[in-house]
Each structure stands twice: as structure tokens, then as C-alpha cells.
PDB file of C-alpha atoms in Angstrom:
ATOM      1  CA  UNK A   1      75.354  42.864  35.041  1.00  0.00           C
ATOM      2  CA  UNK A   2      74.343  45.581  32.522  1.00  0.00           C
ATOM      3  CA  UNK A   3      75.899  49.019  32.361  1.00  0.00           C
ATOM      4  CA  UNK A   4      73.233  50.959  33.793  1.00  0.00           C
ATOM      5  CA  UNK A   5      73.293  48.936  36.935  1.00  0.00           C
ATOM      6  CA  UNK A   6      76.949  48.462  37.077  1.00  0.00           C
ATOM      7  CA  UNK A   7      77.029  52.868  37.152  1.00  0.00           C
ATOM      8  CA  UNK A   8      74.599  52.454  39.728  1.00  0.00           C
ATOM      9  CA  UNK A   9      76.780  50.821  41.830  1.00  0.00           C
ATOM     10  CA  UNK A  10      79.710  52.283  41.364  1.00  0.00           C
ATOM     11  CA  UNK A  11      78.063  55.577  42.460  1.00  0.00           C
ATOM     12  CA  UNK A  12      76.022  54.141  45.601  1.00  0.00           C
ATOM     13  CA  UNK A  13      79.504  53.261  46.310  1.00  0.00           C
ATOM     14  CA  UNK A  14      80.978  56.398  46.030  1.00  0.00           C
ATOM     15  CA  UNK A  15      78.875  58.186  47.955  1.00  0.00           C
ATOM     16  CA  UNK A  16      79.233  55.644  50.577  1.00  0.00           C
ATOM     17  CA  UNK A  17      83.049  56.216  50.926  1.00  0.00           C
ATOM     18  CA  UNK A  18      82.851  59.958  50.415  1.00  0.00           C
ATOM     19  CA  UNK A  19      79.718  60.081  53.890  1.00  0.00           C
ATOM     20  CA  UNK A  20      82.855  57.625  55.626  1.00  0.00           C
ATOM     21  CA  UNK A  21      85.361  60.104  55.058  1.00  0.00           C
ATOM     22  CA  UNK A  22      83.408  63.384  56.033  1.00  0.00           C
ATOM     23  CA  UNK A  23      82.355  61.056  59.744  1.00  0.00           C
ATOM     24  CA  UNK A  24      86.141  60.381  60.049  1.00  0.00           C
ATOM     25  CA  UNK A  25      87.174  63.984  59.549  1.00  0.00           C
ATOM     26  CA  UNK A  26      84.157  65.289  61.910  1.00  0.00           C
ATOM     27  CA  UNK A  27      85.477  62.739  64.445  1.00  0.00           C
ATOM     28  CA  UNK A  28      89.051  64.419  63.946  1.00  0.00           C
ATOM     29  CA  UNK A  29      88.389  67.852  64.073  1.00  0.00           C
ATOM     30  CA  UNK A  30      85.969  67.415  67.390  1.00  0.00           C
ATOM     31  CA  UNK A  31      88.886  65.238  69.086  1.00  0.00           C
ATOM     32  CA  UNK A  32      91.416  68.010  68.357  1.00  0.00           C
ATOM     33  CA  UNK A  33      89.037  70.859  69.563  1.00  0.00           C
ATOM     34  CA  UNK A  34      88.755  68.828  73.164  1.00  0.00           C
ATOM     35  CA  UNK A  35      92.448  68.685  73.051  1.00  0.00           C
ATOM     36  CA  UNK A  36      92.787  72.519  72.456  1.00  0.00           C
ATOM     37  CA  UNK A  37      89.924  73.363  75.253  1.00  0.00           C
ATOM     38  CA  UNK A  38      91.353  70.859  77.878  1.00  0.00           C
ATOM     39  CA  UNK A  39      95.493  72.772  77.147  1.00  0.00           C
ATOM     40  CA  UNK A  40      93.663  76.099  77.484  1.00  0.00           C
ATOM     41  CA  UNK A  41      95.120  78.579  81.183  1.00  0.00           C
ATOM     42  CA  UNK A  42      91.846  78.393  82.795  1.00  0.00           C
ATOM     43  CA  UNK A  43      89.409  75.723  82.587  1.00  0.00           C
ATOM     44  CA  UNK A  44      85.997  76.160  83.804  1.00  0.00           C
ATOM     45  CA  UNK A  45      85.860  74.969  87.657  1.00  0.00           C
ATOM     46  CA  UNK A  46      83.618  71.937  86.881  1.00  0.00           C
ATOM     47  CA  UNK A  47      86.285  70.451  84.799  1.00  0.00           C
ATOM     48  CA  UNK A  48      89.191  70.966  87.216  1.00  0.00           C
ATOM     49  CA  UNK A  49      90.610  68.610  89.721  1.00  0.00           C
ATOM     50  CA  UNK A  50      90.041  70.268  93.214  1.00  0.00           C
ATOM     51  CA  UNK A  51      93.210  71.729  94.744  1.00  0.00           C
ATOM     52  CA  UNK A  52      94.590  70.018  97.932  1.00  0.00           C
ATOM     53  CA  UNK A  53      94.255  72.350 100.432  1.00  0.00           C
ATOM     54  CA  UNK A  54      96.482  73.764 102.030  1.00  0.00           C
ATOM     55  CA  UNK A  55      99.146  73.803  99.679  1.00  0.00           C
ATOM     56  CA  UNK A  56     102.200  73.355 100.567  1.00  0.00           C
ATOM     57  CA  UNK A  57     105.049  76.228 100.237  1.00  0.00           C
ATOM     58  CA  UNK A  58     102.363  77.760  98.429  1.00  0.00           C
ATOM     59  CA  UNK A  59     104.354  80.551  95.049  1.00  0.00           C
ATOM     60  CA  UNK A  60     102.827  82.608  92.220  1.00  0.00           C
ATOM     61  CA  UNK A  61     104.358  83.314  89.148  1.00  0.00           C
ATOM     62  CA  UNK A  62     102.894  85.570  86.508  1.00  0.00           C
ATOM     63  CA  UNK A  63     104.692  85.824  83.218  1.00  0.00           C
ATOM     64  CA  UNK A  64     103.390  89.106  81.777  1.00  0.00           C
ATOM     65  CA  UNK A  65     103.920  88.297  77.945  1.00  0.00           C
ATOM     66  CA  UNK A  66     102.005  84.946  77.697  1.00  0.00           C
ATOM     67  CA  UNK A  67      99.357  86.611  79.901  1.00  0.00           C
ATOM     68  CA  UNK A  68      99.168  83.385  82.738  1.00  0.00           C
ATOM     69  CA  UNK A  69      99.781  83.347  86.372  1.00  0.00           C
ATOM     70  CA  UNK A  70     101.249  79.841  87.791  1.00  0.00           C
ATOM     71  CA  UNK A  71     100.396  78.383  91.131  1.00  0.00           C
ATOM     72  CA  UNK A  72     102.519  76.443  92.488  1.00  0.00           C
ATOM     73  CA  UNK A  73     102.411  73.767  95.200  1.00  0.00           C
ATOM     74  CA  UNK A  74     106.041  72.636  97.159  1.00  0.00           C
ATOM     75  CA  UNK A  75     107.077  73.864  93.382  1.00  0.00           C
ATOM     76  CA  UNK A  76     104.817  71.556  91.800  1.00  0.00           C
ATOM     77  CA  UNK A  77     102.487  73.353  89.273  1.00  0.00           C
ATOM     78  CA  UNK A  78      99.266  73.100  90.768  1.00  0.00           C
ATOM     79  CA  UNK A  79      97.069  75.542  88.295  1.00  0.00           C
ATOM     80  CA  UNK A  80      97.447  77.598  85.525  1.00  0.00           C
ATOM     81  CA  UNK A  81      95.232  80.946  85.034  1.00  0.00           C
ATOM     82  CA  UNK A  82      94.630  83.600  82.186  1.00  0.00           C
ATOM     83  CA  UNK A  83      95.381  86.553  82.849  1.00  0.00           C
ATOM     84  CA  UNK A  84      94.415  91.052  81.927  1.00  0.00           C
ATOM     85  CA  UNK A  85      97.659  93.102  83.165  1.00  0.00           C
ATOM     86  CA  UNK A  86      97.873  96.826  82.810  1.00  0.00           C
ATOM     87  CA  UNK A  87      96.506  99.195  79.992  1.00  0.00           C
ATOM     88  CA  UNK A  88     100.690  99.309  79.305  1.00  0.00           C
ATOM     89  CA  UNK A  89     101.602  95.725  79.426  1.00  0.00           C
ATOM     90  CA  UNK A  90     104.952  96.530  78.129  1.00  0.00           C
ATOM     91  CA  UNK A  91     107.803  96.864  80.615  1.00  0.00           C
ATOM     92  CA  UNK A  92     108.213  97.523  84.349  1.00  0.00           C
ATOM     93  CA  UNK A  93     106.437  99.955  86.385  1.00  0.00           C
ATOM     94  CA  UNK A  94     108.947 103.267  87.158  1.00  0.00           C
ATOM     95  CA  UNK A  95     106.124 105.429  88.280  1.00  0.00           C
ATOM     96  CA  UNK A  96     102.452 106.745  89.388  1.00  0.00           C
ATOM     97  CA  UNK A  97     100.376 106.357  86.445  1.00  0.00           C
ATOM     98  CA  UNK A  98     102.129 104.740  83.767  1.00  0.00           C
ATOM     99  CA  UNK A  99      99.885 102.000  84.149  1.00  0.00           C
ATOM    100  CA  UNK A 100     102.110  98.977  83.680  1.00  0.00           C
ATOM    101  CA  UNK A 101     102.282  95.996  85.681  1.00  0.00           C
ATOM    102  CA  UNK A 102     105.367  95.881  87.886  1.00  0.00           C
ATOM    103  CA  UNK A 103     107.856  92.831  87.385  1.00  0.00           C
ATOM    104  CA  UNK A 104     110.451  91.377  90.148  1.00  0.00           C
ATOM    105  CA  UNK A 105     109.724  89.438  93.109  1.00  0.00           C
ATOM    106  CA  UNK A 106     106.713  90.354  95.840  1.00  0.00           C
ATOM    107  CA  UNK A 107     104.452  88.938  98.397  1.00  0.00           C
ATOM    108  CA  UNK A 108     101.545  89.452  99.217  1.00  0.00           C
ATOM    109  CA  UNK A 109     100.656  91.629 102.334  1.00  0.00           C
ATOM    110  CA  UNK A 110      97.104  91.733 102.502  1.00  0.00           C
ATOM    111  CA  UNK A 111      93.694  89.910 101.519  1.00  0.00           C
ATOM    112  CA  UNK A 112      90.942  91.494 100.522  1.00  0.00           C
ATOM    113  CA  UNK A 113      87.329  89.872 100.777  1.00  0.00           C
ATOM    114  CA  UNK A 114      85.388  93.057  99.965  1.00  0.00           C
ATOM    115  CA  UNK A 115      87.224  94.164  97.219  1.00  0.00           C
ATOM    116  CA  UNK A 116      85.476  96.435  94.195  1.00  0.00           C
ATOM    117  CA  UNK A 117      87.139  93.984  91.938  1.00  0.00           C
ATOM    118  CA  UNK A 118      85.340  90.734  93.492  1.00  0.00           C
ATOM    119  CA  UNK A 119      88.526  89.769  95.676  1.00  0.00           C
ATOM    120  CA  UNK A 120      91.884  91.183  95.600  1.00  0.00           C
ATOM    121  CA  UNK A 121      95.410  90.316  96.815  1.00  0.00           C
ATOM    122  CA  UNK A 122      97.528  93.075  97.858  1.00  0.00           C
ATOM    123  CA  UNK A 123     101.307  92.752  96.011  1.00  0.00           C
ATOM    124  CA  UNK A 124     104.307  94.477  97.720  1.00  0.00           C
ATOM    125  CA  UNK A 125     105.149  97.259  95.240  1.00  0.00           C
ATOM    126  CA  UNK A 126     107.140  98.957  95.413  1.00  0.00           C
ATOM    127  CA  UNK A 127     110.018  96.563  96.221  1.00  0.00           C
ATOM    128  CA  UNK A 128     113.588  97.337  97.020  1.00  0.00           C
ATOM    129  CA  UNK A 129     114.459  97.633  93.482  1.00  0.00           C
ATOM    130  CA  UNK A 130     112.218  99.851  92.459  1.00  0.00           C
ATOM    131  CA  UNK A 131     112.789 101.611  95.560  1.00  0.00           C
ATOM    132  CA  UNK A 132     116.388 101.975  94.547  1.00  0.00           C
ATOM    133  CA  UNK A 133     115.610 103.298  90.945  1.00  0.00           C
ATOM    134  CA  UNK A 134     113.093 105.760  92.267  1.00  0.00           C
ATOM    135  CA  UNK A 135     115.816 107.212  94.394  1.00  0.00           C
ATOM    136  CA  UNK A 136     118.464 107.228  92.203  1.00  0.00           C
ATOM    137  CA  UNK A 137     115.865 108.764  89.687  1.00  0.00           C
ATOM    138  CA  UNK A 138     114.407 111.457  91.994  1.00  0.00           C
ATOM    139  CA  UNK A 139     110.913 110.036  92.131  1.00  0.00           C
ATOM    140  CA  UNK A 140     110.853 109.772  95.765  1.00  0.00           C
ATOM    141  CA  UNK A 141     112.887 111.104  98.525  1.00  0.00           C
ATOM    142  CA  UNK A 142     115.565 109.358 101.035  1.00  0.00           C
ATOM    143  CA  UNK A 143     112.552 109.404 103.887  1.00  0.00           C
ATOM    144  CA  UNK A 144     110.269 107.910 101.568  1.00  0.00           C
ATOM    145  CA  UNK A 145     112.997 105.314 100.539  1.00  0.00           C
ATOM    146  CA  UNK A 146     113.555 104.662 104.371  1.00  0.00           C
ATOM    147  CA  UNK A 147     109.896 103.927 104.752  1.00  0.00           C
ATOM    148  CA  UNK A 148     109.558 101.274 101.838  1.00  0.00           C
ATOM    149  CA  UNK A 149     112.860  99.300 102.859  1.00  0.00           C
ATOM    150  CA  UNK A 150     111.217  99.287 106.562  1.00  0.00           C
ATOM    151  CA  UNK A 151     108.122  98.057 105.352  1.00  0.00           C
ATOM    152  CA  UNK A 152     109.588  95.354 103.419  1.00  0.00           C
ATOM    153  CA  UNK A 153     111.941  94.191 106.334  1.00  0.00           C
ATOM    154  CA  UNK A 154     108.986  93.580 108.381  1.00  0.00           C
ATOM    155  CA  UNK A 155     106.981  92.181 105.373  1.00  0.00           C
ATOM    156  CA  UNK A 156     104.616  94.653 105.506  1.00  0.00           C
ATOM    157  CA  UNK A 157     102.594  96.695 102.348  1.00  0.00           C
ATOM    158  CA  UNK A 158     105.272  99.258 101.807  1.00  0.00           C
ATOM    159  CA  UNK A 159     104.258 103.070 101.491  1.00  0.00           C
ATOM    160  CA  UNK A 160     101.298 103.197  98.828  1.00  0.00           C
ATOM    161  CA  UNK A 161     101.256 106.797  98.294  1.00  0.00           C
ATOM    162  CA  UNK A 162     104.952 108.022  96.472  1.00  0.00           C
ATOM    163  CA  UNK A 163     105.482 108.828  92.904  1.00  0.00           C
ATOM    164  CA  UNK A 164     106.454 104.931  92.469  1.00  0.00           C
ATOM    165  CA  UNK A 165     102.828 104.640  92.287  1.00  0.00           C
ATOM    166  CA  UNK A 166     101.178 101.613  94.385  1.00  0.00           C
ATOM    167  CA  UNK A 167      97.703  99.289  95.366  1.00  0.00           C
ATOM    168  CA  UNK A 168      99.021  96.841  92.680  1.00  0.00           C
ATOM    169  CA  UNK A 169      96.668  93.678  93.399  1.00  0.00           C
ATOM    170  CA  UNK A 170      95.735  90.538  91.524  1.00  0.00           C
ATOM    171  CA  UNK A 171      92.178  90.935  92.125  1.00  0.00           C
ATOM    172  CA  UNK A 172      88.734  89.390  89.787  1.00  0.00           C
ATOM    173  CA  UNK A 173      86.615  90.993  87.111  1.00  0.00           C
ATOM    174  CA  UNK A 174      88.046  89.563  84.179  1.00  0.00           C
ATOM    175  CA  UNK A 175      90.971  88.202  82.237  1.00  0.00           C
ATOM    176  CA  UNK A 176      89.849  88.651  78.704  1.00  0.00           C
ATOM    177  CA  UNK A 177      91.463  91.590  77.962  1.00  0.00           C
ATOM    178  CA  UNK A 178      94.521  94.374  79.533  1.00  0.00           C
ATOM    179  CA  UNK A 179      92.512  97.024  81.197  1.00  0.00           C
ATOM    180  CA  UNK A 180      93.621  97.499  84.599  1.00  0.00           C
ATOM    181  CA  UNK A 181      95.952 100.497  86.024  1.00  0.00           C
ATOM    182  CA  UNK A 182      98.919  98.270  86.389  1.00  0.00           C
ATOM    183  CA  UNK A 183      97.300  95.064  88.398  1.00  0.00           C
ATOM    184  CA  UNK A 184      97.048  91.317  87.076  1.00  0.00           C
ATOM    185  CA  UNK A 185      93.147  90.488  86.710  1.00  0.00           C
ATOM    186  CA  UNK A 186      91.234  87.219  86.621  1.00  0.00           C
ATOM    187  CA  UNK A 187      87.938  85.948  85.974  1.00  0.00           C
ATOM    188  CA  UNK A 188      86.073  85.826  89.046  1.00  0.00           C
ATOM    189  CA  UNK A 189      86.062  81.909  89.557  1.00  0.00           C
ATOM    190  CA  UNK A 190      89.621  81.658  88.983  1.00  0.00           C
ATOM    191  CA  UNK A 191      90.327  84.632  91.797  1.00  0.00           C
ATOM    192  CA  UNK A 192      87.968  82.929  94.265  1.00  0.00           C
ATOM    193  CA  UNK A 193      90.086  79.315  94.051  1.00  0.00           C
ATOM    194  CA  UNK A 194      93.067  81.564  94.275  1.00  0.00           C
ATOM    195  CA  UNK A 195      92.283  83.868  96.930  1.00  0.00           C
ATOM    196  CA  UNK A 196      91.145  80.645  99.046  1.00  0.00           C
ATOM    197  CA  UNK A 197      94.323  78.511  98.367  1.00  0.00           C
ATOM    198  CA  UNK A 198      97.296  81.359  99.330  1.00  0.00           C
ATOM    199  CA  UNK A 199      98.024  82.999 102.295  1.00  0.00           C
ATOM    200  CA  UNK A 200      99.552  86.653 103.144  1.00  0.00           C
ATOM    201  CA  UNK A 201     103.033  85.975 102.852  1.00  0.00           C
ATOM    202  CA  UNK A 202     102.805  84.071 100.002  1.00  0.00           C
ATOM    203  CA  UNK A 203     106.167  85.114  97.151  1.00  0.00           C
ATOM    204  CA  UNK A 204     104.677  86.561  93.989  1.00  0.00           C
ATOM    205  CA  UNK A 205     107.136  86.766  90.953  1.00  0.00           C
ATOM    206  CA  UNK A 206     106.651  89.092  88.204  1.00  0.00           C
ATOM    207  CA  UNK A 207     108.462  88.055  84.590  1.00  0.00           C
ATOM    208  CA  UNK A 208     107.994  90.199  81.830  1.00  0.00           C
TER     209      UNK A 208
END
């Protein structure tokens, strides 16, 4: 073979393995982008499995700093959703208009289908330790305190209207960012599968 045609070759061949290689890393990077968009909080409904309905011992759990609220089936996870909390993320709500989203344990006391926020689910803030601290403090007074602890006895929304602040909901309109007034916001498909798969009662816990 002369040299001309021997170079010839050798570069044909070249190129040939270099094309292989960029297919193989194409291939690569488009597998590992499925695997990040199928571990992402909140896939789009279409891609879900449908809940089982009605769950069973149905629980929320939001965990403020990694912006995700769990929910959770007989303790089984059942469904994982991003997340917007309060303009203040930071920390536990103490007061009216410090706009952070209150942490501890809740329930939820009411359902609201005609919500300004798409739907909403009334949370039972203040509880009896914020209650506690807001007497202690001298954010509310012993009446006031009286009311709340009544309220919460009989598992109804507790006073709305003190200096604790209150009408903390999970409730739609988006998740992409923290703009609310101290709530927990989701996108609107993710609140309507919510709202339909818990019930008032249902325990709500709040981790920083």
C-alpha cells in the first residue's frame, strides 16, 4: 500500500473513532439528565404513579431548608413536592408579620376549594408552643392563651387574629421561589393531588 493511501486510512479511521466516542458521550450525558429529572421533588403529573386513594394514616412533613414537603401513606413515603416558604425562611415564626414559616407539629383544620391561592389547607398555628412563648413573651394575653389551648383541644383553627400572627396555609401558586407571608406554596398541580389525597385532621410537621 503506498503512503498516501496508508495516511488516508489512518485518518478515515480516526475520524471514525473520534464520531464513536462523541455518540457514546451524547448517550451518557442524556442517560444522566433522565436520571437527574426522574430524582427531582415534583415530577410533572403525567409521569407519576397515581396515588392510592385514600391513603392510609395519611402525614405531611415539610422540611423548611431543603424546600420539600413529604406525604406520607401508613408512614410510607407516598410523594415528594417542591416547595416556596416565607419571604424569611430562616427560623420559627414568634410573631405577626415576620413572615417566616412556623415549625413544630400541626394539623390541618380546614380545606379550602376557593382559595385566592388556587387551593389552600388551613395549618393550626399557633400551636401550644408558640402559644406558650407568646405568653411568656407578652405577645398575647392569658385570655388569648386560653382561647388557642381551647381551640387546639377540640382540634379546631385556633384564634387567627393575636400578635402570634396566623392563616398559615399550604396553598398553590407556585414553588419556584420564597415569596409567601409565612405559608408553604406549591405549584398548582402538585396542591390539587394534595388537597384531594388529605383530610382535615391530617398531622402536619414543620422541620426547619
Amino acid at each position: 500500500m503506498t503512503k498516501p493511501r496508508l495516511l488516508i486510512l489512518i485518518l478515515f479511521s480516526l475520524v471514525v473513532i473520534a464520531t464513536s466516542c462523541q455518540v457514546r458521550s451524547a448517550e451518557r450525558t442524556a442517560r444522566l439528565a433522565n436520571t437527574s429529572a426522574n430524582s427531582t421533588p415534583s415530577q410533572p403529573i403525567a409521569q407519576r404513579q397515581t396515588l392510592q386513594l385514600p391513603l392510609r394514616q395519611p402525614k405531611i412533613v415539610i422540611k423548611k431548608g431543603q424546600r420539600q414537603l413529604l406525604l406520607l401513606s401508613a408512614d410510607k413515603l407516598v410523594r415528594t413536592y417542591r416547595i416556596g416558604l416565607g419571604l424569611s425562611p430562616v427560623g420559627d415564626k414568634v410573631r405577626q408579620g415576620d413572615r417566616r414559616t412556623p415549625e413544630g407539629e400541626f394539623y390541618i383544620f380546614t380545606k379550602n376549594d376557593k382559595s385566592a391561592f388556587y387551593l389552600s389547607l388551613g395549618l393550626s398555628y399557633p400551636n401550644a408552643a408558640h402559644a406558650e412563648r407568646g405568653l411568656r413573651d407578652g405577645l398575647i394575653t392569658k385570655a388569648q392563651y386560653d382561647a388557642i389551648m381551647r381551640a387546639l383541644r377540640a382540634k379546631k383553627g385556633p384564634p387567627q387574629n393575636t400578635r402570634l400572627g396566623g392563616d398559615i396555609y399550604i396553598h398553590g401558586n407556585g414553588a419556584q421561589s420564597d415569596w409567601t407571608w409565612g405559608c408553604a406554596a406549591l405549584d398548582n398541580q402538585d396542591m390539587l393531588e394534595l388537597f384531594n389525597a388529605v383530610t382535615v385532621g391530617t398531622p402536619v410537621t414543620i422541620q426547619p
